[in-house]
Short mmCIF file of C-alpha atoms in Angstrom, two decimals:
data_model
loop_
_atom_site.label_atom_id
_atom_site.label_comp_id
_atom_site.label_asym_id
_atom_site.label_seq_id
_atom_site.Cartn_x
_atom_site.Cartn_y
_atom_site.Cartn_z
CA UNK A 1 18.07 -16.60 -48.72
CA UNK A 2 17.29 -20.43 -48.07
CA UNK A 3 14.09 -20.69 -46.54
CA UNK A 4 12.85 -23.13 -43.86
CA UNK A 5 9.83 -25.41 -45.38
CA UNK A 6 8.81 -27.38 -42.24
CA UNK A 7 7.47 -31.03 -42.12
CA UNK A 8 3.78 -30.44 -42.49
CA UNK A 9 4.63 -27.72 -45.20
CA UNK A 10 6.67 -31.12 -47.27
CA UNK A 11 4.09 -33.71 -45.91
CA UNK A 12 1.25 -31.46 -48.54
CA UNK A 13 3.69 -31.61 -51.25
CA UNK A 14 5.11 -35.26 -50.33
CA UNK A 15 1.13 -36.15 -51.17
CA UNK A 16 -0.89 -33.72 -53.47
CA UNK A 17 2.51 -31.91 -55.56
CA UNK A 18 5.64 -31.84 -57.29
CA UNK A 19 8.39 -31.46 -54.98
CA UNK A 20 12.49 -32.24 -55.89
CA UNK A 21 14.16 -33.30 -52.83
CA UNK A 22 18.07 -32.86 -52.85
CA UNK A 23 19.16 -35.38 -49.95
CA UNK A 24 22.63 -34.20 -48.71
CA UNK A 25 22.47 -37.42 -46.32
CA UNK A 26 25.66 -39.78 -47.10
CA UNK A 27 24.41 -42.58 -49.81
CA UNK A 28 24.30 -45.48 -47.45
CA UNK A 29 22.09 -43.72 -44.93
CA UNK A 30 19.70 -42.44 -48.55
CA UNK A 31 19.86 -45.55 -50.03
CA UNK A 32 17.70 -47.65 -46.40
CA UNK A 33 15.68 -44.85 -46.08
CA UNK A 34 14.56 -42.12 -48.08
CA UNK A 35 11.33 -39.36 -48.54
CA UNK A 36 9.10 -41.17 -51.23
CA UNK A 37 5.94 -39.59 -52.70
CA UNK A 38 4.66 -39.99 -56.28
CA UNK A 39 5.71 -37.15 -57.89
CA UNK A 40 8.79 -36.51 -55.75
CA UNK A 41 12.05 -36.58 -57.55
CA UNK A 42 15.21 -36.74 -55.34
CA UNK A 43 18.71 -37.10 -55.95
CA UNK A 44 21.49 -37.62 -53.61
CA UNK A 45 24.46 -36.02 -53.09
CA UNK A 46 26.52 -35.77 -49.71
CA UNK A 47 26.89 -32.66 -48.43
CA UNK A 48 30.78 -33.06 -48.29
CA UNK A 49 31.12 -32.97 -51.85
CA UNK A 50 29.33 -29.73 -51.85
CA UNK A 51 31.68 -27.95 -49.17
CA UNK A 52 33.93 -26.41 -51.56
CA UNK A 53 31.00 -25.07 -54.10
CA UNK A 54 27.85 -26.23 -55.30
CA UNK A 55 28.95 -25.32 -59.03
CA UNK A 56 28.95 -28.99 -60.36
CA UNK A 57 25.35 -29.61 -58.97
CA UNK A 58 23.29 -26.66 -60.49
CA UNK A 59 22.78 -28.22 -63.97
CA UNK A 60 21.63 -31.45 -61.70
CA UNK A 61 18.91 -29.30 -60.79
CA UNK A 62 15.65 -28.83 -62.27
CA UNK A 63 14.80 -25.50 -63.87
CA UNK A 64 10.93 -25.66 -63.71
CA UNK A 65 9.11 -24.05 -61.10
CA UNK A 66 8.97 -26.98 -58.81
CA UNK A 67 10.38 -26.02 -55.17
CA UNK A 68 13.62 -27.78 -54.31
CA UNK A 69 14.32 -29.18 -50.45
CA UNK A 70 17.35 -29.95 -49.51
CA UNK A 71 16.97 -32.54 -46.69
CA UNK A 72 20.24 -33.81 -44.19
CA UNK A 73 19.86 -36.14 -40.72
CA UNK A 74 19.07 -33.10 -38.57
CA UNK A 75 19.02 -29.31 -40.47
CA UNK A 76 22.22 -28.41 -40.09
CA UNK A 77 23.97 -29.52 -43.48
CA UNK A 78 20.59 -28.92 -45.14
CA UNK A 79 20.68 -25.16 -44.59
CA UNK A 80 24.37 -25.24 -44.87
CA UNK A 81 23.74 -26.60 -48.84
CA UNK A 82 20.98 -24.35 -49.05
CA UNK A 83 22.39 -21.15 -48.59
CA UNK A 84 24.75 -22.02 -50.86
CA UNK A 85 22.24 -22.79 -53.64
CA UNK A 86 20.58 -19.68 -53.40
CA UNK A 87 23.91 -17.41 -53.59
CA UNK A 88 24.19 -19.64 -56.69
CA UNK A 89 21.17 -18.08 -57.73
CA UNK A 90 18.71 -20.63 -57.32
CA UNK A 91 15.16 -19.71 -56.74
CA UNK A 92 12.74 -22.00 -54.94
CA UNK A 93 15.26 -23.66 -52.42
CA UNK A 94 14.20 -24.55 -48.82
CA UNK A 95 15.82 -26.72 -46.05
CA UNK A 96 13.49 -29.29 -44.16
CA UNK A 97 12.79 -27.99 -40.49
CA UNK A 98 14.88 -30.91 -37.89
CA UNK A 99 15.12 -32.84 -41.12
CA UNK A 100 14.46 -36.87 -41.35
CA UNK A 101 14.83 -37.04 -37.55
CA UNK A 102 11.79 -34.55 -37.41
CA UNK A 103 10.46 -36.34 -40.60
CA UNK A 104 10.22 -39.60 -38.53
CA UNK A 105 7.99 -38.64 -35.79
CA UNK A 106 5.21 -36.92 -38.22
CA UNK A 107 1.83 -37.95 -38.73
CA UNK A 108 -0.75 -37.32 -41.00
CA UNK A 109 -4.29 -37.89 -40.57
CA UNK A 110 -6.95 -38.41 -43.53
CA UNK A 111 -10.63 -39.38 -43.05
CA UNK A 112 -11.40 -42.44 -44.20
CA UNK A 113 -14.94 -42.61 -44.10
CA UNK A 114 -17.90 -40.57 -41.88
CA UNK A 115 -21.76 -41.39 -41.70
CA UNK A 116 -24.29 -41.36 -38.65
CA UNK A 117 -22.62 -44.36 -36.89
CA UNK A 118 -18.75 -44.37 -37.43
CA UNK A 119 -16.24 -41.72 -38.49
CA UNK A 120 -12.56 -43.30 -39.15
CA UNK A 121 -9.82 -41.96 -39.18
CA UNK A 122 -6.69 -43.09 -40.71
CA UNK A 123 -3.30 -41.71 -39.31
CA UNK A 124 -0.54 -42.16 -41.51
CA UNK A 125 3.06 -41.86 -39.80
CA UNK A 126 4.55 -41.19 -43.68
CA UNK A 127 7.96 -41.32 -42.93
CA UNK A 128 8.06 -44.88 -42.10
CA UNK A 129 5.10 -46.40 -43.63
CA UNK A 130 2.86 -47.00 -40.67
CA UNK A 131 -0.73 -46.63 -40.15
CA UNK A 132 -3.07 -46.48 -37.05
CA UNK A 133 -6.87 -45.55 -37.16
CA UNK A 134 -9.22 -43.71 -34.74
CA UNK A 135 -12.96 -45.18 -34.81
CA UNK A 136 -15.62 -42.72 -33.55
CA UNK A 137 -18.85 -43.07 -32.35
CA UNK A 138 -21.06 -41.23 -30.15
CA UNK A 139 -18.44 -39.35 -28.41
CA UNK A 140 -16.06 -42.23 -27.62
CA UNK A 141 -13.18 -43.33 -29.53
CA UNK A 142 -10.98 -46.62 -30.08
CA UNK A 143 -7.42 -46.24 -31.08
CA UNK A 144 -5.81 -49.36 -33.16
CA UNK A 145 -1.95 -49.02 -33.36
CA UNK A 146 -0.90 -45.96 -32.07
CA UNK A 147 2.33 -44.67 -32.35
CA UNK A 148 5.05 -42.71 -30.19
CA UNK A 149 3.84 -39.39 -30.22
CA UNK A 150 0.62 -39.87 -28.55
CA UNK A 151 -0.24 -36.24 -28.24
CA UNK A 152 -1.43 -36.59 -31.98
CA UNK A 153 -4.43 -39.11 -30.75
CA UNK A 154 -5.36 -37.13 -27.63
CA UNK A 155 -5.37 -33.81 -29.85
CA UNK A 156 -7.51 -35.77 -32.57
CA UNK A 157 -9.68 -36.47 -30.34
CA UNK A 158 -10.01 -33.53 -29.07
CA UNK A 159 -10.81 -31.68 -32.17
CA UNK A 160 -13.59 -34.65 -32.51
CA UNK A 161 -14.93 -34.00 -29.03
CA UNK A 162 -14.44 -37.48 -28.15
CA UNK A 163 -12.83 -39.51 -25.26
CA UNK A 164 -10.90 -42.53 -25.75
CA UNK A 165 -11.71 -45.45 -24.19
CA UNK A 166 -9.94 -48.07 -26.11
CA UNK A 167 -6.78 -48.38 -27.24
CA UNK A 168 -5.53 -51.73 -28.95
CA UNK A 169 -2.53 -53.20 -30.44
CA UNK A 170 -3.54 -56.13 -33.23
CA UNK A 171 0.62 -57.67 -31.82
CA UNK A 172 3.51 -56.85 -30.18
CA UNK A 173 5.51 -54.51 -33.21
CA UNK A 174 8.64 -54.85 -34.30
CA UNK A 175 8.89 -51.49 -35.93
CA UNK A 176 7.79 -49.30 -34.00
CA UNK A 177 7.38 -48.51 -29.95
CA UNK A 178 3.79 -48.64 -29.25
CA UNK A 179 1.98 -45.57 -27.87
CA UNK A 180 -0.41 -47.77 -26.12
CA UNK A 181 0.99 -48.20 -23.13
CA UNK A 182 1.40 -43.91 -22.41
CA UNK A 183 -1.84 -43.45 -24.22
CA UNK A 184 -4.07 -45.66 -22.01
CA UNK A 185 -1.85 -43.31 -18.69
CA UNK A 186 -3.06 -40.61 -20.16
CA UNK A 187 -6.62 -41.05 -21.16
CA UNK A 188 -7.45 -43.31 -18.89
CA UNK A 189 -8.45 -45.87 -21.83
CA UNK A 190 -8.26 -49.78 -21.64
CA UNK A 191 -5.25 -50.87 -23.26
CA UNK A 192 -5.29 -54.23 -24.92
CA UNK A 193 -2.94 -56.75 -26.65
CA UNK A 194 -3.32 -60.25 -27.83
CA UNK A 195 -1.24 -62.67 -24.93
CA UNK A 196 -0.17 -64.78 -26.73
CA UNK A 197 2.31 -61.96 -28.07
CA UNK A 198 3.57 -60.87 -24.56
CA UNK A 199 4.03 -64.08 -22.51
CA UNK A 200 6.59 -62.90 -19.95
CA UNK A 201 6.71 -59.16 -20.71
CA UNK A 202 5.74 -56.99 -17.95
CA UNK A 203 3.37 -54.29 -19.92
CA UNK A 204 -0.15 -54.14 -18.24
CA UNK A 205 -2.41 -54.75 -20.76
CA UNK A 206 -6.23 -56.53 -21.12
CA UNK A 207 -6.13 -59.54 -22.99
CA UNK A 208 -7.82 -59.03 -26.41
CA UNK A 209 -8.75 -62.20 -26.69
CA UNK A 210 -10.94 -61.83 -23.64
CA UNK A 211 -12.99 -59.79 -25.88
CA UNK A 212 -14.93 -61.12 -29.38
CA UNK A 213 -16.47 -57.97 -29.31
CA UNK A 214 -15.48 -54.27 -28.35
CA UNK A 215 -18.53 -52.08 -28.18
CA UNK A 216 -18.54 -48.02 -27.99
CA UNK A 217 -20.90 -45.40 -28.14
CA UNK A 218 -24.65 -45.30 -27.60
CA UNK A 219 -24.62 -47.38 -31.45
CA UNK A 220 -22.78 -50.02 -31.17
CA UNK A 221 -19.64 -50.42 -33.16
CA UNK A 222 -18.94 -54.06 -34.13
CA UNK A 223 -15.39 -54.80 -33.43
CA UNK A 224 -14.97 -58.34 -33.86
CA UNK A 225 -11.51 -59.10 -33.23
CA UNK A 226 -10.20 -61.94 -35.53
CA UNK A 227 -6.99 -63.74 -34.76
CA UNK A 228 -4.83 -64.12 -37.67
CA UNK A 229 -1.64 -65.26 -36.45
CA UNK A 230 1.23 -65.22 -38.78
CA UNK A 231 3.27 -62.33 -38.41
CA UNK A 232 3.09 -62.73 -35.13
CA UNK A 233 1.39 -65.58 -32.90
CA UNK A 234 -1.23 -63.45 -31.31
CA UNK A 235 -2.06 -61.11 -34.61
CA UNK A 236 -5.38 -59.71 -34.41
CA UNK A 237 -7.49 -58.32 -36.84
CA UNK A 238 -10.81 -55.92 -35.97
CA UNK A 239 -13.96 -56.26 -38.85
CA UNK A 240 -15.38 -53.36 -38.14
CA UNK A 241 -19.37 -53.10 -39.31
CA UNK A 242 -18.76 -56.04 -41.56
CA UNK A 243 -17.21 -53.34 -43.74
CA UNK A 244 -13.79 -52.51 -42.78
CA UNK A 245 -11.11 -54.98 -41.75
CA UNK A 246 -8.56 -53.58 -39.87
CA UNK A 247 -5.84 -56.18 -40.85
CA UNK A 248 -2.40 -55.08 -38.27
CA UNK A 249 0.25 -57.05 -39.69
CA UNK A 250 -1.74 -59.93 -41.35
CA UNK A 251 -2.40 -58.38 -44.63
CA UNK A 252 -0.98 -54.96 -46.64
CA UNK A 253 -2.27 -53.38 -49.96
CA UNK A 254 0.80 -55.17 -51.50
CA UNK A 255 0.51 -58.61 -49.99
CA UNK A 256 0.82 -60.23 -46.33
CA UNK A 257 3.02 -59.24 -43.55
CA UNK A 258 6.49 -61.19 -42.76
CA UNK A 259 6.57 -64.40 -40.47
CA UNK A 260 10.16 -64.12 -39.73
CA UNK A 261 10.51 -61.55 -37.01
CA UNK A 262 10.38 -63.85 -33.60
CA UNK A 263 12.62 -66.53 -34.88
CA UNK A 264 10.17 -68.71 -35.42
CA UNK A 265 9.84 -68.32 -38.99
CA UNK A 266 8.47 -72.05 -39.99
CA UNK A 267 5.99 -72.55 -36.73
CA UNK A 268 4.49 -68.70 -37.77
CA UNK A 269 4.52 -69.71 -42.02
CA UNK A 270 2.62 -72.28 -41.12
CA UNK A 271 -0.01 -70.16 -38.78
CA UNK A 272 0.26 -67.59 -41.75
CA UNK A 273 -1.15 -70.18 -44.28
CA UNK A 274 -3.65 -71.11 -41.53
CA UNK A 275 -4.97 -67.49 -41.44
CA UNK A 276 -5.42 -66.66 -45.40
CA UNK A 277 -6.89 -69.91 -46.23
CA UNK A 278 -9.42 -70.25 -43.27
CA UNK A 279 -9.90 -67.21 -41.46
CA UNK A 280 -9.56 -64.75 -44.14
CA UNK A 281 -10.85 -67.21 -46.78
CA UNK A 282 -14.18 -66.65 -45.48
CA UNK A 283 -14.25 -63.22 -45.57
CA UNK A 284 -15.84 -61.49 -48.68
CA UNK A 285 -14.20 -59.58 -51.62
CA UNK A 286 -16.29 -56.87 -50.60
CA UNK A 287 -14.54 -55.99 -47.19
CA UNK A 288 -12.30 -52.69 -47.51
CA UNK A 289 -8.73 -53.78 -46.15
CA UNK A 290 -7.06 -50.81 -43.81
CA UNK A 291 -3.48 -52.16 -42.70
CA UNK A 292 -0.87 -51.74 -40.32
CA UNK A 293 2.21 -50.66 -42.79
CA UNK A 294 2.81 -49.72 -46.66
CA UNK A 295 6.15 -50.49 -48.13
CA UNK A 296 5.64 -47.88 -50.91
CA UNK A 297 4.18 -45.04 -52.01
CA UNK A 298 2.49 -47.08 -54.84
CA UNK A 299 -0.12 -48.53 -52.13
CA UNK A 300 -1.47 -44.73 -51.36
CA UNK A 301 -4.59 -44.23 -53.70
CA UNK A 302 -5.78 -41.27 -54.78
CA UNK A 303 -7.88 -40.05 -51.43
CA UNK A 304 -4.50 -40.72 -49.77
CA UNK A 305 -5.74 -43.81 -48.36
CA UNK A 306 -3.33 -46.66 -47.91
CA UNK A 307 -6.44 -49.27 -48.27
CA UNK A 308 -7.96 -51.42 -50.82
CA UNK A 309 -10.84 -54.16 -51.33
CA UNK A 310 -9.81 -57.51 -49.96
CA UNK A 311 -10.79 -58.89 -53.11
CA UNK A 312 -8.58 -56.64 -55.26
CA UNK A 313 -5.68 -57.40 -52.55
CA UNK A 314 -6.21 -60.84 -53.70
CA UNK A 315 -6.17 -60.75 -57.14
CA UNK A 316 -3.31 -58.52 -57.13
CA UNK A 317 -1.40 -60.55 -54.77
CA UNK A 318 -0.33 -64.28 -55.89
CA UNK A 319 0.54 -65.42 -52.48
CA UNK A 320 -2.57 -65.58 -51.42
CA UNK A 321 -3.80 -67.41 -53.95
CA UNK A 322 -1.00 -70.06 -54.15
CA UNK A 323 -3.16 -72.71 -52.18
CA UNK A 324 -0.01 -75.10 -52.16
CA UNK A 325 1.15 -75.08 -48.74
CA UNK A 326 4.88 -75.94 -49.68
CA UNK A 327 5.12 -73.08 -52.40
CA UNK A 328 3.34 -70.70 -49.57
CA UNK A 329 5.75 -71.27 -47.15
CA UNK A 330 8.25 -71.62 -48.90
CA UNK A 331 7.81 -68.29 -50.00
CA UNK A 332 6.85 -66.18 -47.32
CA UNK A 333 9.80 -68.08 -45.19
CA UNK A 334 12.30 -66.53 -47.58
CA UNK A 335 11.49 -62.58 -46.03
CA UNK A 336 14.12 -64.41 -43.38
CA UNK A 337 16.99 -63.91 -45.55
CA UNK A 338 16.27 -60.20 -46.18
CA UNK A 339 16.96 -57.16 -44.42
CA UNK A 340 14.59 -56.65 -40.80
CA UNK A 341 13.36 -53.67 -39.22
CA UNK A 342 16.11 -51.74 -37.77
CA UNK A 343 16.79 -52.78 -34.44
CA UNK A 344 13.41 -55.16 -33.65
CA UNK A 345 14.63 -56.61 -31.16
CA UNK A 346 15.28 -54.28 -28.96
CA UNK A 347 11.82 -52.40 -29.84
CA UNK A 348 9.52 -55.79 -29.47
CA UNK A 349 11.62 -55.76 -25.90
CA UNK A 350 10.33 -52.22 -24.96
CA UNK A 351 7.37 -53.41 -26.17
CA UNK A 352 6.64 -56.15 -24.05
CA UNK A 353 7.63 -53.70 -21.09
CA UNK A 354 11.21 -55.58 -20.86
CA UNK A 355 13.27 -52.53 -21.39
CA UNK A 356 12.81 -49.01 -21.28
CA UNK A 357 14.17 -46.39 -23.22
CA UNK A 358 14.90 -42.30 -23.20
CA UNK A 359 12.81 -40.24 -25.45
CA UNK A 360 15.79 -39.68 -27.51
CA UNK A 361 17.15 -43.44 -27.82
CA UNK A 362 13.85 -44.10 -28.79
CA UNK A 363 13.43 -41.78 -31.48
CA UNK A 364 16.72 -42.92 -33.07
CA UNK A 365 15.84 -47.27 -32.41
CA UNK A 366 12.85 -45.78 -34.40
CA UNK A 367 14.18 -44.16 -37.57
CA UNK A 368 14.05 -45.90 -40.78
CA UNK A 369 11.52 -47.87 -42.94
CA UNK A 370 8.98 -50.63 -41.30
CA UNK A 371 10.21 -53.34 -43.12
CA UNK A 372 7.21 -55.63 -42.47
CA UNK A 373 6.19 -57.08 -45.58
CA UNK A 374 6.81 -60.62 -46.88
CA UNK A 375 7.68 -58.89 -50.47
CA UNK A 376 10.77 -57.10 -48.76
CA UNK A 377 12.71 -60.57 -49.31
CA UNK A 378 12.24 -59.28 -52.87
CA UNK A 379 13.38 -55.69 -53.05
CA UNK A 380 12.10 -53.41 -56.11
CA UNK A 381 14.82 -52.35 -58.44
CA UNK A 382 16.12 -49.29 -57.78
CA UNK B 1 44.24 -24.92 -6.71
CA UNK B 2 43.04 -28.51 -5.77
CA UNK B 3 40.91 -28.34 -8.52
CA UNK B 4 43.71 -27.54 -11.31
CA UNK B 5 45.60 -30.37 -10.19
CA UNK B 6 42.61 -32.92 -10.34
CA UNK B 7 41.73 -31.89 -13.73
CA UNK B 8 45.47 -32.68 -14.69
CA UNK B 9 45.71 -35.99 -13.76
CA UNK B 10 42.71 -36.70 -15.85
CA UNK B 11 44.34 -35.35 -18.58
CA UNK B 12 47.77 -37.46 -18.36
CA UNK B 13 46.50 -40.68 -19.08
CA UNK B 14 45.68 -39.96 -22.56
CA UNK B 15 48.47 -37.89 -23.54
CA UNK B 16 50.46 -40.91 -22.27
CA UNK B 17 48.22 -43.29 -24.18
CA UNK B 18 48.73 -41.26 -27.70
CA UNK B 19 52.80 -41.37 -27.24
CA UNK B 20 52.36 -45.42 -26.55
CA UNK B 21 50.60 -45.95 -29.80
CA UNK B 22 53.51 -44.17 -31.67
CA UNK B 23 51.53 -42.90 -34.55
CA UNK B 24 52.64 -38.97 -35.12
CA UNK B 25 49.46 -36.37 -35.52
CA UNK B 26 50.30 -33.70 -37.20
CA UNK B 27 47.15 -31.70 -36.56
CA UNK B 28 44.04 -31.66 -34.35
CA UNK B 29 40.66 -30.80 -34.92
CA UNK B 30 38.83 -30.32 -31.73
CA UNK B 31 35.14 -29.63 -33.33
CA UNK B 32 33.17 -30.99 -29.97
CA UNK B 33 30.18 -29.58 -29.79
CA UNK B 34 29.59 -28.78 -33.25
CA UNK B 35 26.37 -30.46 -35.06
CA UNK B 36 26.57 -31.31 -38.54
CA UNK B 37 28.61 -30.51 -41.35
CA UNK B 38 30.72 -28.31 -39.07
CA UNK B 39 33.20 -31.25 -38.10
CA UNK B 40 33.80 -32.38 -41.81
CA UNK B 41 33.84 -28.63 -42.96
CA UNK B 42 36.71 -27.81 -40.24
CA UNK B 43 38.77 -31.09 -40.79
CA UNK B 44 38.52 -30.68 -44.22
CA UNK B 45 40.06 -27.30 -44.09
CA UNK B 46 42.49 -29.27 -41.74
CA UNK B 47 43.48 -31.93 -44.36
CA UNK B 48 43.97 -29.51 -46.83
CA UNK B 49 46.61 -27.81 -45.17
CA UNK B 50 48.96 -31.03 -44.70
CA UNK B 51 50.85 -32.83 -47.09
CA UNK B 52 49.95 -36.20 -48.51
CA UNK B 53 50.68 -39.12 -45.72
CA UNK B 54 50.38 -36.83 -42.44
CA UNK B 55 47.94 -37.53 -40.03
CA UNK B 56 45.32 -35.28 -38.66
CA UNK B 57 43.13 -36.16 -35.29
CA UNK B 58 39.27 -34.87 -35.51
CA UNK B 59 37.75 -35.00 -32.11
CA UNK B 60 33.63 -35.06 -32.29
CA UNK B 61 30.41 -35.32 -30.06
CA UNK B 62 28.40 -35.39 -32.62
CA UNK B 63 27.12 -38.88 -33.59
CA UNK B 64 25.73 -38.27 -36.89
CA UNK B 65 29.52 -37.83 -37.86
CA UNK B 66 30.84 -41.59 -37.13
CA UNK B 67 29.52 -42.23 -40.60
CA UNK B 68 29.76 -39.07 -42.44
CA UNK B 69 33.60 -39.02 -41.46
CA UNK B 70 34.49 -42.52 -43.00
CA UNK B 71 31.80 -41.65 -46.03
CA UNK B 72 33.62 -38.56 -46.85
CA UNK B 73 37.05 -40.23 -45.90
CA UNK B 74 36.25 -43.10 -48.47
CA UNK B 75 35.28 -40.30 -50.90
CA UNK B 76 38.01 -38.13 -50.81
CA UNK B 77 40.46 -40.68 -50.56
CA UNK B 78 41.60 -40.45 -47.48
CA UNK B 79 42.38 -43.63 -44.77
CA UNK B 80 40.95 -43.99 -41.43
CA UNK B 81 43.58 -45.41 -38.90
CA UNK B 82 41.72 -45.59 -36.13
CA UNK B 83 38.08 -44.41 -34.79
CA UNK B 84 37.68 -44.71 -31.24
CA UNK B 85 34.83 -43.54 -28.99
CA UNK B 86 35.03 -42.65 -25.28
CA UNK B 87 32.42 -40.86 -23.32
CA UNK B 88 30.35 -39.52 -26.17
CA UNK B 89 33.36 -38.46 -27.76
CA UNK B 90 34.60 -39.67 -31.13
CA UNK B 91 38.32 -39.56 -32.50
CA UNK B 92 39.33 -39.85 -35.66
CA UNK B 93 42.72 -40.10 -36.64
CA UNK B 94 43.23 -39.92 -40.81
CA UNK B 95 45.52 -40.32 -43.04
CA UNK B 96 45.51 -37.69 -45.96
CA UNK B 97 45.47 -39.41 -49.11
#
């Protein structure tokens, strides 16, 4: 018998194991969006070529002990292939619980860093490649980013003991639908968002730019809130204790976030340029970098941390040293030509409070990769 | 008795509209209400039945299979005549290749 492995069961293995991942999803669907870890193998096959026997795939298979998940859309053609496999004989085989549709809409959380002031926490939505963070202190909390599913924040904090009193966006996404919005209903939190990002949406919000500095808890927490316009207008990025920059949008592990997404792609190169060689230019090497997205699963270190030293970001990443401001925008202006973030329009809509959605249309405007990163105009070889 | 008669008119149109557009089906596959891979299990089991160049129609509800049908169509060979989606509900009429 096929046995169920559900998404928290893969997220482990997705992060700290081996895992081979037979994806029964048609190729076009496996080849936008697929489950990436570092030592994940997968291999795709649709599960209509495996209706009439699964023969011709068993010596595709690995023979080691490694556990093999067959993963569809849903669950259905998942289990279908997997009971199959094991009347084959096959050992190890599982089906993935509500498969990638579940797999979209789960999120990991890792500690980041605790000590008498601050404990962070960074909450890694791994299907898609985006990041939000809880900051603690004395028994309040500040969400950056949330997502959807805002019942993981409340129960975080709830394991933490703490009560949420702010919850901020660093821009309006194009990714993803905020959780801001549901999460300030339900805690009772402030919810803020740059302006400049919303201009005739209807989403009730506090202006972050009304506010250099959030403070929270008894010690105060120094959220300076930086703009750093580029993938958006209003960008924002929090230093947090003059140790932690909590970059949004503006900068990723693997280089700087696209200017192309609000049609404005030469007016926002240009604020890009602005933003790494002034504001982030004066920042020092020694500031740890905790961003918005990751593109791949390269950019996870070893703690299973997507974050790096600003310095390192910068040495690693030749775009933000290429001072020229032709060759800069130039370059980042070229993410125009390559594939967006499926359906950002409609989401930045929802997210400025023009449009609303169902739970379920909003789970499937969600599914897929972020697609946020300059360096998508280049994609990796296969 | 009302009701019977209601629920027939609604019916006519289409039959009406399926004569107009002249193309011959020589099987259907109602698989509404099935969730992945039933439909392409049952009108594969369909196709194989018929001989090359007939026609079979696959009715779905099931989203997920607007693109597995024309992936595994592709695939096997097969040619998609028309696709057309009403109410939530797909048709498929294919040629068997």
């Amino acid at each position: 018998m096929a046995k169920l492995m559900t998404v928290e069961e893969m997220a482990k293995k997705v992060l700290h194991d081996k895992l081979f991942i037979l994806d029964v999803r048609n190729d076009e669907e496996y080849k936008k969006w697929k489950i990436e870890g570092k030592q994940v193998e997968s291999l795709n096959i649709p599960y209509f070529d495996l209706i009439d026997g699964v023969e011709h795939l068993l010596e595709k298979l690995p023979r080691d002990n490694r556990d093999i998940l067959v993963v569809c859309a849903q669950e259905g053609s998942s289990r279908f292939v997997a009971e199959k496999l094991s009347e084959a004989g096959m050992d190890h085989v599982y089906y993935l619980q509500g498969g990638m549709k579940t797999w979209s809409k789960f999120y990991h959380s890792e500690l980041v860093a605790a000590d008498e002031n601050l404990k962070l926490f960074q909450i890694n939505r791994l299907a898609k490649g985006c990041l939000s963070y809880m900051l603690i202190s004395e028994g309040e909390a500040l969400v950056l980013d949330p997502g959807r599913k805002t019942d993981v924040y409340v129960d975080l904090a709830q394991k933490e003991g703490v009560v949420i009193r702010h919850i901020v966006d660093t821009h309006v996404h194009a990714d993803h639908i905020s959780g801001g919005p549901e999460l300030a209903g339900k805690t009772g939190g402030t919810y803020y968002l740059p302006s400049s990002d919303v201009q005739d949406g209807t989403v009730l919000f506090e202006p972050l730019e009304n506010h250099p500095q959030i403070t929270m808890g008894k010690v105060v927490v120094e959220v300076l809130a930086i703009p750093t316009p580029g993938h958006t207008p209003g960008s924002t990025s929090l230093l947090v204790n003059k140790k932690y920059l909590l970059s949004g949008d503006t900068i990723f592990v693997g280089g700087l976030g696209r200017p192309d997404l609000g049609g404005k792609v030469k007016e926002w190169a240009q604020m890009l340029y602005e933003t790494v060689f002034t504001t982030i230019a004066d920042i020092p090497d020694d500031i740890y970098v905790l961003p918005g997205h990751y593109s791949t699963v390269a950019e996870i270190n070893d703690q299973h941390i997507v974050g790096d030293y600003l310095g390192d970001i910068r040495q690693r990443n030749e775009i933000m040293r290429t001072q020229n401001r032709k060759a800069f925008t130039e370059t980042v202006e070229a993410s125009d030509s390559s594939e967006k973030p499926p359906n950002f329009d409609k989401i930045v809509l929802i997210n400025r409070g023009l449009e609303t959605v169902t739970p379920e249309k909003a789970t499937e405007l969600e599914i897929g990769p972020n697609r946020c990163a300059v360096h998508h105009s280049t994609p990796e070889p296969d | 008795m009302v009701r019977i008669a209601v629920l027939f008119i609604i019916a006519l149109p289409n039959l009406i509209d399926y004569e107009q557009e002249g193309s011959t089906i020589d099987l259907i596959i109602d698989a509404r209400g099935l969730s992945c891979p039933m439909p392409i299990v049952k009108v594969k089991k369909g196709i194989d039945s018929l001989q090359t160049g007939q026609v079979v129609e696959l009715v779905t509800t099931d989203k997920g299979s607007v693109n597995d049908v024309q992936a595994w169509a592709k695939r096997a060979g097969h040619e998609i005549l028309a696709i057309d989606e009403q109410e939530g509900e797909y048709r498929f009429r294919i040629r068997k290749g």
